[in-house]
mmCIF file of C-alpha atoms in Angstrom:
data_model
loop_
_atom_site.group_PDB
_atom_site.id
_atom_site.type_symbol
_atom_site.label_atom_id
_atom_site.label_comp_id
_atom_site.label_asym_id
_atom_site.label_seq_id
_atom_site.Cartn_x
_atom_site.Cartn_y
_atom_site.Cartn_z
ATOM 1 C CA ASP A 1 13.296 -6.437 -3.075
ATOM 2 C CA ILE A 2 11.953 -9.082 -1.098
ATOM 3 C CA GLN A 3 9.284 -10.893 -2.836
ATOM 4 C CA MET A 4 6.450 -12.073 -1.566
ATOM 5 C CA THR A 5 4.144 -14.693 -2.993
ATOM 6 C CA GLN A 6 0.971 -14.834 -3.251
ATOM 7 C CA SER A 7 -1.788 -17.912 -3.635
ATOM 8 C CA PRO A 8 -4.032 -18.154 -4.932
ATOM 9 C CA SER A 9 -4.535 -15.389 -7.244
ATOM 10 C CA THR A 10 -8.711 -16.401 -7.425
ATOM 11 C CA LEU A 11 -10.682 -18.112 -5.303
ATOM 12 C CA SER A 12 -14.427 -19.171 -5.556
ATOM 13 C CA ALA A 13 -16.165 -19.786 -2.309
ATOM 14 C CA SER A 14 -19.545 -19.324 -0.999
ATOM 15 C CA VAL A 15 -21.203 -17.801 2.107
ATOM 16 C CA GLY A 16 -19.983 -19.736 4.934
ATOM 17 C CA ASP A 17 -17.268 -21.218 3.380
ATOM 18 C CA ARG A 18 -13.394 -20.741 5.499
ATOM 19 C CA VAL A 19 -11.035 -19.138 3.196
ATOM 20 C CA THR A 20 -7.554 -18.906 3.433
ATOM 21 C CA ILE A 21 -4.595 -16.690 1.248
ATOM 22 C CA THR A 22 -1.030 -17.558 1.820
ATOM 23 C CA CYS A 23 1.652 -15.287 1.151
ATOM 24 C CA ARG A 24 5.475 -16.266 1.252
ATOM 25 C CA ALA A 25 8.427 -14.166 2.045
ATOM 26 C CA GLY A 26 11.455 -14.804 -0.206
ATOM 27 C CA GLN A 27 13.084 -13.996 3.132
ATOM 28 C CA LYS A 28 12.566 -13.687 6.768
ATOM 29 C CA ILE A 29 10.397 -10.940 7.053
ATOM 30 C CA SER A 30 9.894 -11.050 11.299
ATOM 31 C CA ASN A 31 6.351 -10.719 11.958
ATOM 32 C CA TRP A 32 6.480 -7.420 9.336
ATOM 33 C CA LEU A 33 3.518 -7.893 7.265
ATOM 34 C CA ALA A 34 0.317 -6.350 6.709
ATOM 35 C CA TRP A 35 -2.476 -7.415 4.762
ATOM 36 C CA TYR A 36 -5.624 -4.956 3.096
ATOM 37 C CA GLN A 37 -8.928 -5.603 1.424
ATOM 38 C CA GLN A 38 -9.528 -3.815 -1.746
ATOM 39 C CA LYS A 39 -12.706 -3.162 -3.737
ATOM 40 C CA PRO A 40 -13.581 -2.617 -7.003
ATOM 41 C CA GLY A 41 -12.991 1.282 -7.999
ATOM 42 C CA LYS A 42 -11.776 2.275 -4.264
ATOM 43 C CA ALA A 43 -8.398 2.291 -2.205
ATOM 44 C CA PRO A 44 -6.617 -0.376 -0.179
ATOM 45 C CA LYS A 45 -8.428 -0.761 3.371
ATOM 46 C CA LEU A 46 -5.867 -2.258 6.327
ATOM 47 C CA LEU A 47 -6.963 -5.796 7.458
ATOM 48 C CA ILE A 48 -4.455 -6.802 10.186
ATOM 49 C CA SER A 49 -0.274 -5.427 10.545
ATOM 50 C CA GLN A 50 2.430 -7.215 12.399
ATOM 51 C CA ALA A 51 0.704 -10.483 10.972
ATOM 52 C CA SER A 52 -1.737 -10.992 13.061
ATOM 53 C CA SER A 53 -2.775 -7.721 14.434
ATOM 54 C CA LEU A 54 -6.655 -7.100 13.690
ATOM 55 C CA GLU A 55 -6.959 -3.233 12.767
ATOM 56 C CA ASN A 56 -9.776 -1.590 15.037
ATOM 57 C CA GLY A 57 -13.409 -1.904 13.433
ATOM 58 C CA VAL A 58 -12.208 -4.849 11.231
ATOM 59 C CA PRO A 59 -14.187 -7.839 11.673
ATOM 60 C CA SER A 60 -13.203 -10.296 14.209
ATOM 61 C CA ARG A 61 -13.736 -13.196 11.205
ATOM 62 C CA PHE A 62 -10.331 -11.924 9.567
ATOM 63 C CA SER A 63 -7.234 -12.945 11.101
ATOM 64 C CA GLY A 64 -3.157 -13.866 10.434
ATOM 65 C CA SER A 65 -1.148 -16.039 11.576
ATOM 66 C CA ALA A 66 2.523 -16.223 10.617
ATOM 67 C CA SER A 67 5.210 -19.363 10.594
ATOM 68 C CA GLY A 68 8.438 -18.826 9.472
ATOM 69 C CA THR A 69 8.172 -17.112 5.991
ATOM 70 C CA GLU A 70 4.611 -18.213 5.411
ATOM 71 C CA PHE A 71 1.726 -15.755 6.250
ATOM 72 C CA THR A 72 -2.266 -16.135 6.261
ATOM 73 C CA LEU A 73 -4.863 -14.248 6.001
ATOM 74 C CA THR A 74 -8.159 -16.605 6.945
ATOM 75 C CA ILE A 75 -11.390 -15.126 7.054
ATOM 76 C CA SER A 76 -13.731 -17.555 8.961
ATOM 77 C CA SER A 77 -16.720 -17.614 7.961
ATOM 78 C CA LEU A 78 -17.200 -15.587 4.349
ATOM 79 C CA GLN A 79 -19.638 -12.893 3.911
ATOM 80 C CA PRO A 80 -21.214 -11.434 0.624
ATOM 81 C CA ASP A 81 -19.237 -8.063 1.326
ATOM 82 C CA ASP A 82 -15.988 -9.649 1.536
ATOM 83 C CA VAL A 83 -15.618 -10.268 -2.113
ATOM 84 C CA ALA A 84 -12.704 -8.256 -2.496
ATOM 85 C CA THR A 85 -9.142 -8.675 -3.782
ATOM 86 C CA TYR A 86 -6.633 -9.030 -0.566
ATOM 87 C CA TYR A 87 -2.674 -7.952 -0.821
ATOM 88 C CA CYS A 88 0.032 -8.651 1.473
ATOM 89 C CA GLN A 89 2.649 -6.309 1.877
ATOM 90 C CA GLN A 90 6.260 -6.846 3.596
ATOM 91 C CA PHE A 91 7.595 -3.991 5.567
ATOM 92 C CA LYS A 92 10.980 -5.562 6.595
ATOM 93 C CA SER A 93 12.753 -3.709 4.553
ATOM 94 C CA PHE A 94 12.695 -0.226 3.387
ATOM 95 C CA SER A 95 11.944 -0.790 0.239
ATOM 96 C CA LYS A 96 8.743 -2.549 0.436
ATOM 97 C CA THR A 97 6.581 -4.666 -1.472
ATOM 98 C CA PHE A 98 3.096 -5.744 -2.054
ATOM 99 C CA GLY A 99 2.307 -9.688 -3.109
ATOM 100 C CA ARG A 100 0.245 -10.200 -6.729
ATOM 101 C CA GLY A 101 -3.178 -10.225 -4.908
ATOM 102 C CA THR A 102 -5.802 -12.696 -4.244
ATOM 103 C CA LYS A 103 -9.442 -12.203 -5.809
ATOM 104 C CA VAL A 104 -12.090 -13.377 -3.821
ATOM 105 C CA GLU A 105 -14.977 -14.389 -5.660
ATOM 106 C CA GLN B 1 -10.360 12.072 11.404
ATOM 107 C CA ILE B 2 -7.236 11.306 9.259
ATOM 108 C CA THR B 3 -7.872 11.819 5.272
ATOM 109 C CA LEU B 4 -5.562 11.854 2.536
ATOM 110 C CA LYS B 5 -6.188 13.429 -1.278
ATOM 111 C CA GLU B 6 -3.980 13.031 -4.238
ATOM 112 C CA SER B 7 -4.092 15.809 -7.006
ATOM 113 C CA GLY B 8 -2.459 16.180 -10.275
ATOM 114 C CA PRO B 9 -3.280 16.716 -14.083
ATOM 115 C CA PRO B 10 -5.429 12.951 -15.283
ATOM 116 C CA VAL B 11 -3.393 13.071 -18.709
ATOM 117 C CA VAL B 12 0.435 13.138 -19.026
ATOM 118 C CA LYS B 13 2.423 12.921 -22.187
ATOM 119 C CA PRO B 14 5.261 10.683 -22.930
ATOM 120 C CA THR B 15 8.567 11.944 -21.712
ATOM 121 C CA GLN B 16 6.970 14.402 -19.354
ATOM 122 C CA THR B 17 7.434 14.666 -15.964
ATOM 123 C CA LEU B 18 4.332 13.820 -13.282
ATOM 124 C CA THR B 19 3.848 16.123 -10.182
ATOM 125 C CA LEU B 20 1.119 14.666 -7.933
ATOM 126 C CA THR B 21 0.572 16.468 -4.591
ATOM 127 C CA CYS B 22 -0.971 14.375 -1.195
ATOM 128 C CA THR B 23 -3.167 16.655 1.093
ATOM 129 C CA PHE B 24 -3.478 15.198 3.919
ATOM 130 C CA SER B 25 -5.589 16.481 7.416
ATOM 131 C CA GLY B 26 -5.688 14.598 10.708
ATOM 132 C CA PHE B 27 -2.218 14.413 11.479
ATOM 133 C CA SER B 28 0.822 15.682 11.548
ATOM 134 C CA LEU B 29 4.255 14.706 9.357
ATOM 135 C CA SER B 30 6.665 16.017 12.261
ATOM 136 C CA ALA B 31 5.203 13.650 14.630
ATOM 137 C CA TYR B 32 7.304 11.071 15.681
ATOM 138 C CA GLY B 33 7.344 7.859 13.232
ATOM 139 C CA VAL B 34 4.802 8.743 10.725
ATOM 140 C CA GLY B 35 5.245 8.828 7.139
ATOM 141 C CA VAL B 36 3.649 9.108 4.308
ATOM 142 C CA GLY B 37 4.064 7.103 0.558
ATOM 143 C CA TRP B 38 2.967 6.640 -2.317
ATOM 144 C CA ILE B 39 1.671 3.064 -4.178
ATOM 145 C CA ARG B 40 0.181 2.946 -7.923
ATOM 146 C CA GLN B 41 -2.077 0.691 -9.225
ATOM 147 C CA PRO B 42 -2.226 -0.453 -13.273
ATOM 148 C CA PRO B 43 -5.272 -0.944 -14.400
ATOM 149 C CA GLY B 44 -6.391 -4.423 -13.258
ATOM 150 C CA GLU B 45 -2.788 -5.060 -11.829
ATOM 151 C CA ALA B 46 -1.641 -5.264 -7.920
ATOM 152 C CA LEU B 47 -0.537 -2.769 -5.730
ATOM 153 C CA GLU B 48 3.239 -1.540 -6.384
ATOM 154 C CA TRP B 49 5.014 0.681 -3.645
ATOM 155 C CA LEU B 50 7.156 3.596 -5.364
ATOM 156 C CA ALA B 51 8.555 5.950 -2.215
ATOM 157 C CA ASP B 52 8.101 7.203 1.379
ATOM 158 C CA ILE B 53 9.238 10.312 3.257
ATOM 159 C CA ASP B 54 9.416 10.209 6.791
ATOM 160 C CA TRP B 55 8.742 12.477 9.768
ATOM 161 C CA ASP B 56 12.423 12.918 10.347
ATOM 162 C CA GLY B 57 12.866 14.083 6.495
ATOM 163 C CA ASP B 58 14.336 10.771 5.736
ATOM 164 C CA LYS B 59 13.321 9.278 1.839
ATOM 165 C CA TYR B 60 13.217 5.973 0.510
ATOM 166 C CA TYR B 61 12.497 4.431 -2.944
ATOM 167 C CA SER B 62 11.574 1.943 -5.126
ATOM 168 C CA PRO B 63 15.200 0.233 -6.478
ATOM 169 C CA ASP B 64 13.594 -0.319 -9.731
ATOM 170 C CA LEU B 65 12.075 3.464 -10.487
ATOM 171 C CA LYS B 66 14.235 5.491 -8.033
ATOM 172 C CA SER B 67 16.322 7.463 -10.481
ATOM 173 C CA ARG B 68 12.667 8.911 -12.254
ATOM 174 C CA LEU B 69 11.157 9.899 -8.502
ATOM 175 C CA THR B 70 11.596 12.623 -6.492
ATOM 176 C CA ILE B 71 9.477 13.145 -2.952
ATOM 177 C CA THR B 72 8.912 15.811 -0.717
ATOM 178 C CA LYS B 73 7.146 17.141 2.161
ATOM 179 C CA ASP B 74 6.017 20.352 3.037
ATOM 180 C CA THR B 75 4.529 20.472 6.856
ATOM 181 C CA SER B 76 3.184 23.705 6.910
ATOM 182 C CA LYS B 77 1.054 22.865 4.138
ATOM 183 C CA ASN B 78 0.365 19.251 5.506
ATOM 184 C CA GLN B 79 1.582 18.430 1.855
ATOM 185 C CA VAL B 80 4.013 15.546 0.474
ATOM 186 C CA VAL B 81 4.738 16.000 -3.377
ATOM 187 C CA LEU B 82 5.713 13.542 -5.721
ATOM 188 C CA THR B 83 7.619 13.924 -9.046
ATOM 189 C CA MET B 84 7.984 11.257 -11.754
ATOM 190 C CA THR B 85 10.460 11.586 -14.711
ATOM 191 C CA ASN B 86 10.368 10.620 -18.327
ATOM 192 C CA MET B 87 6.479 9.222 -17.823
ATOM 193 C CA ASP B 88 5.851 6.096 -20.393
ATOM 194 C CA PRO B 89 2.244 4.628 -21.087
ATOM 195 C CA LEU B 90 3.302 1.804 -18.593
ATOM 196 C CA ASP B 91 3.293 4.307 -15.987
ATOM 197 C CA THR B 92 -0.901 4.243 -16.435
ATOM 198 C CA GLY B 93 -2.385 3.728 -13.058
ATOM 199 C CA THR B 94 -4.168 4.712 -9.650
ATOM 200 C CA TYR B 95 -1.831 7.051 -7.735
ATOM 201 C CA PHE B 96 -2.277 6.604 -4.156
ATOM 202 C CA CYS B 97 -0.605 8.174 -0.795
ATOM 203 C CA ALA B 98 -1.049 6.816 2.537
ATOM 204 C CA GLN B 99 -0.131 7.261 6.121
ATOM 205 C CA ARG B 100 2.417 4.968 8.090
ATOM 206 C CA PRO B 101 1.772 5.400 11.579
ATOM 207 C CA HIS B 102 3.756 5.411 14.368
ATOM 208 C CA ASP B 103 3.800 1.971 15.282
ATOM 209 C CA SER B 104 6.816 1.203 18.251
ATOM 210 C CA ARG B 105 6.139 -2.688 17.374
ATOM 211 C CA GLY B 106 7.309 -2.042 13.803
ATOM 212 C CA SER B 107 6.122 0.757 11.331
ATOM 213 C CA GLY B 108 5.680 0.416 7.637
ATOM 214 C CA TYR B 109 2.209 -0.490 6.722
ATOM 215 C CA PHE B 110 -0.405 1.779 5.084
ATOM 216 C CA GLN B 111 -3.278 2.598 7.739
ATOM 217 C CA HIS B 112 -5.171 5.537 6.217
ATOM 218 C CA TRP B 113 -5.337 5.855 2.252
ATOM 219 C CA GLY B 114 -6.329 8.218 -0.149
ATOM 220 C CA GLN B 115 -9.161 8.090 -2.869
ATOM 221 C CA GLY B 116 -6.604 7.235 -5.588
ATOM 222 C CA ALA B 117 -6.138 9.689 -8.944
ATOM 223 C CA LEU B 118 -6.347 8.039 -11.993
ATOM 224 C CA VAL B 119 -2.926 9.210 -14.474
ATOM 225 C CA ILE B 120 -3.312 8.448 -18.064
ATOM 226 C CA VAL B 121 0.007 8.443 -19.959
ATOM 227 C CA SER B 122 -0.955 8.992 -23.749
ATOM 228 C CA SER B 123 0.010 11.393 -26.338
#
């Protein structure tokens, strides 16, 4: 399995803050990484695929980037609606793996 | 509009076999490059990928659970079925099915998700 190490596990921020979440892959995965947002009691929602490709309808304050095996999800200006848990997922391998999640409070 | 919905027993006893059905609409599982996967989430914990089935019938399983899982599809009914044998209380959680779209850049992410089905394993 390709391990995905996500940090931090919890993040406290204020409205308008720039928020950065990091996911490090245990081996090279090219850009085969997705980011999801999950609100309590709801299914995950795809935000970004291919490390930096924003899904249709996702606000432009969300962005993704990659550098080697380190991937970053950035929220440029945190909004109240962004309170959620965020997960990364690699799909380089047929055996897909998720990060442990980052709760944004 | 793509929708998926999971169905199955809300409670199973330890050692029993769980059968979950994902019924979907808005896409065809016979379309090139498309797939459906199952992902679960224990209460308060992270997402865990379980299995995928592709448009061409190829199947992929979590190495940790491979011996207990079987995934099948019925294209005519627009359904994907997951069975998990020898259920344990640690298998308690919400089980999601999700659609994997065809993406020429690389497919393997889940674009559309069902609402999830809570399964409790208890005697």
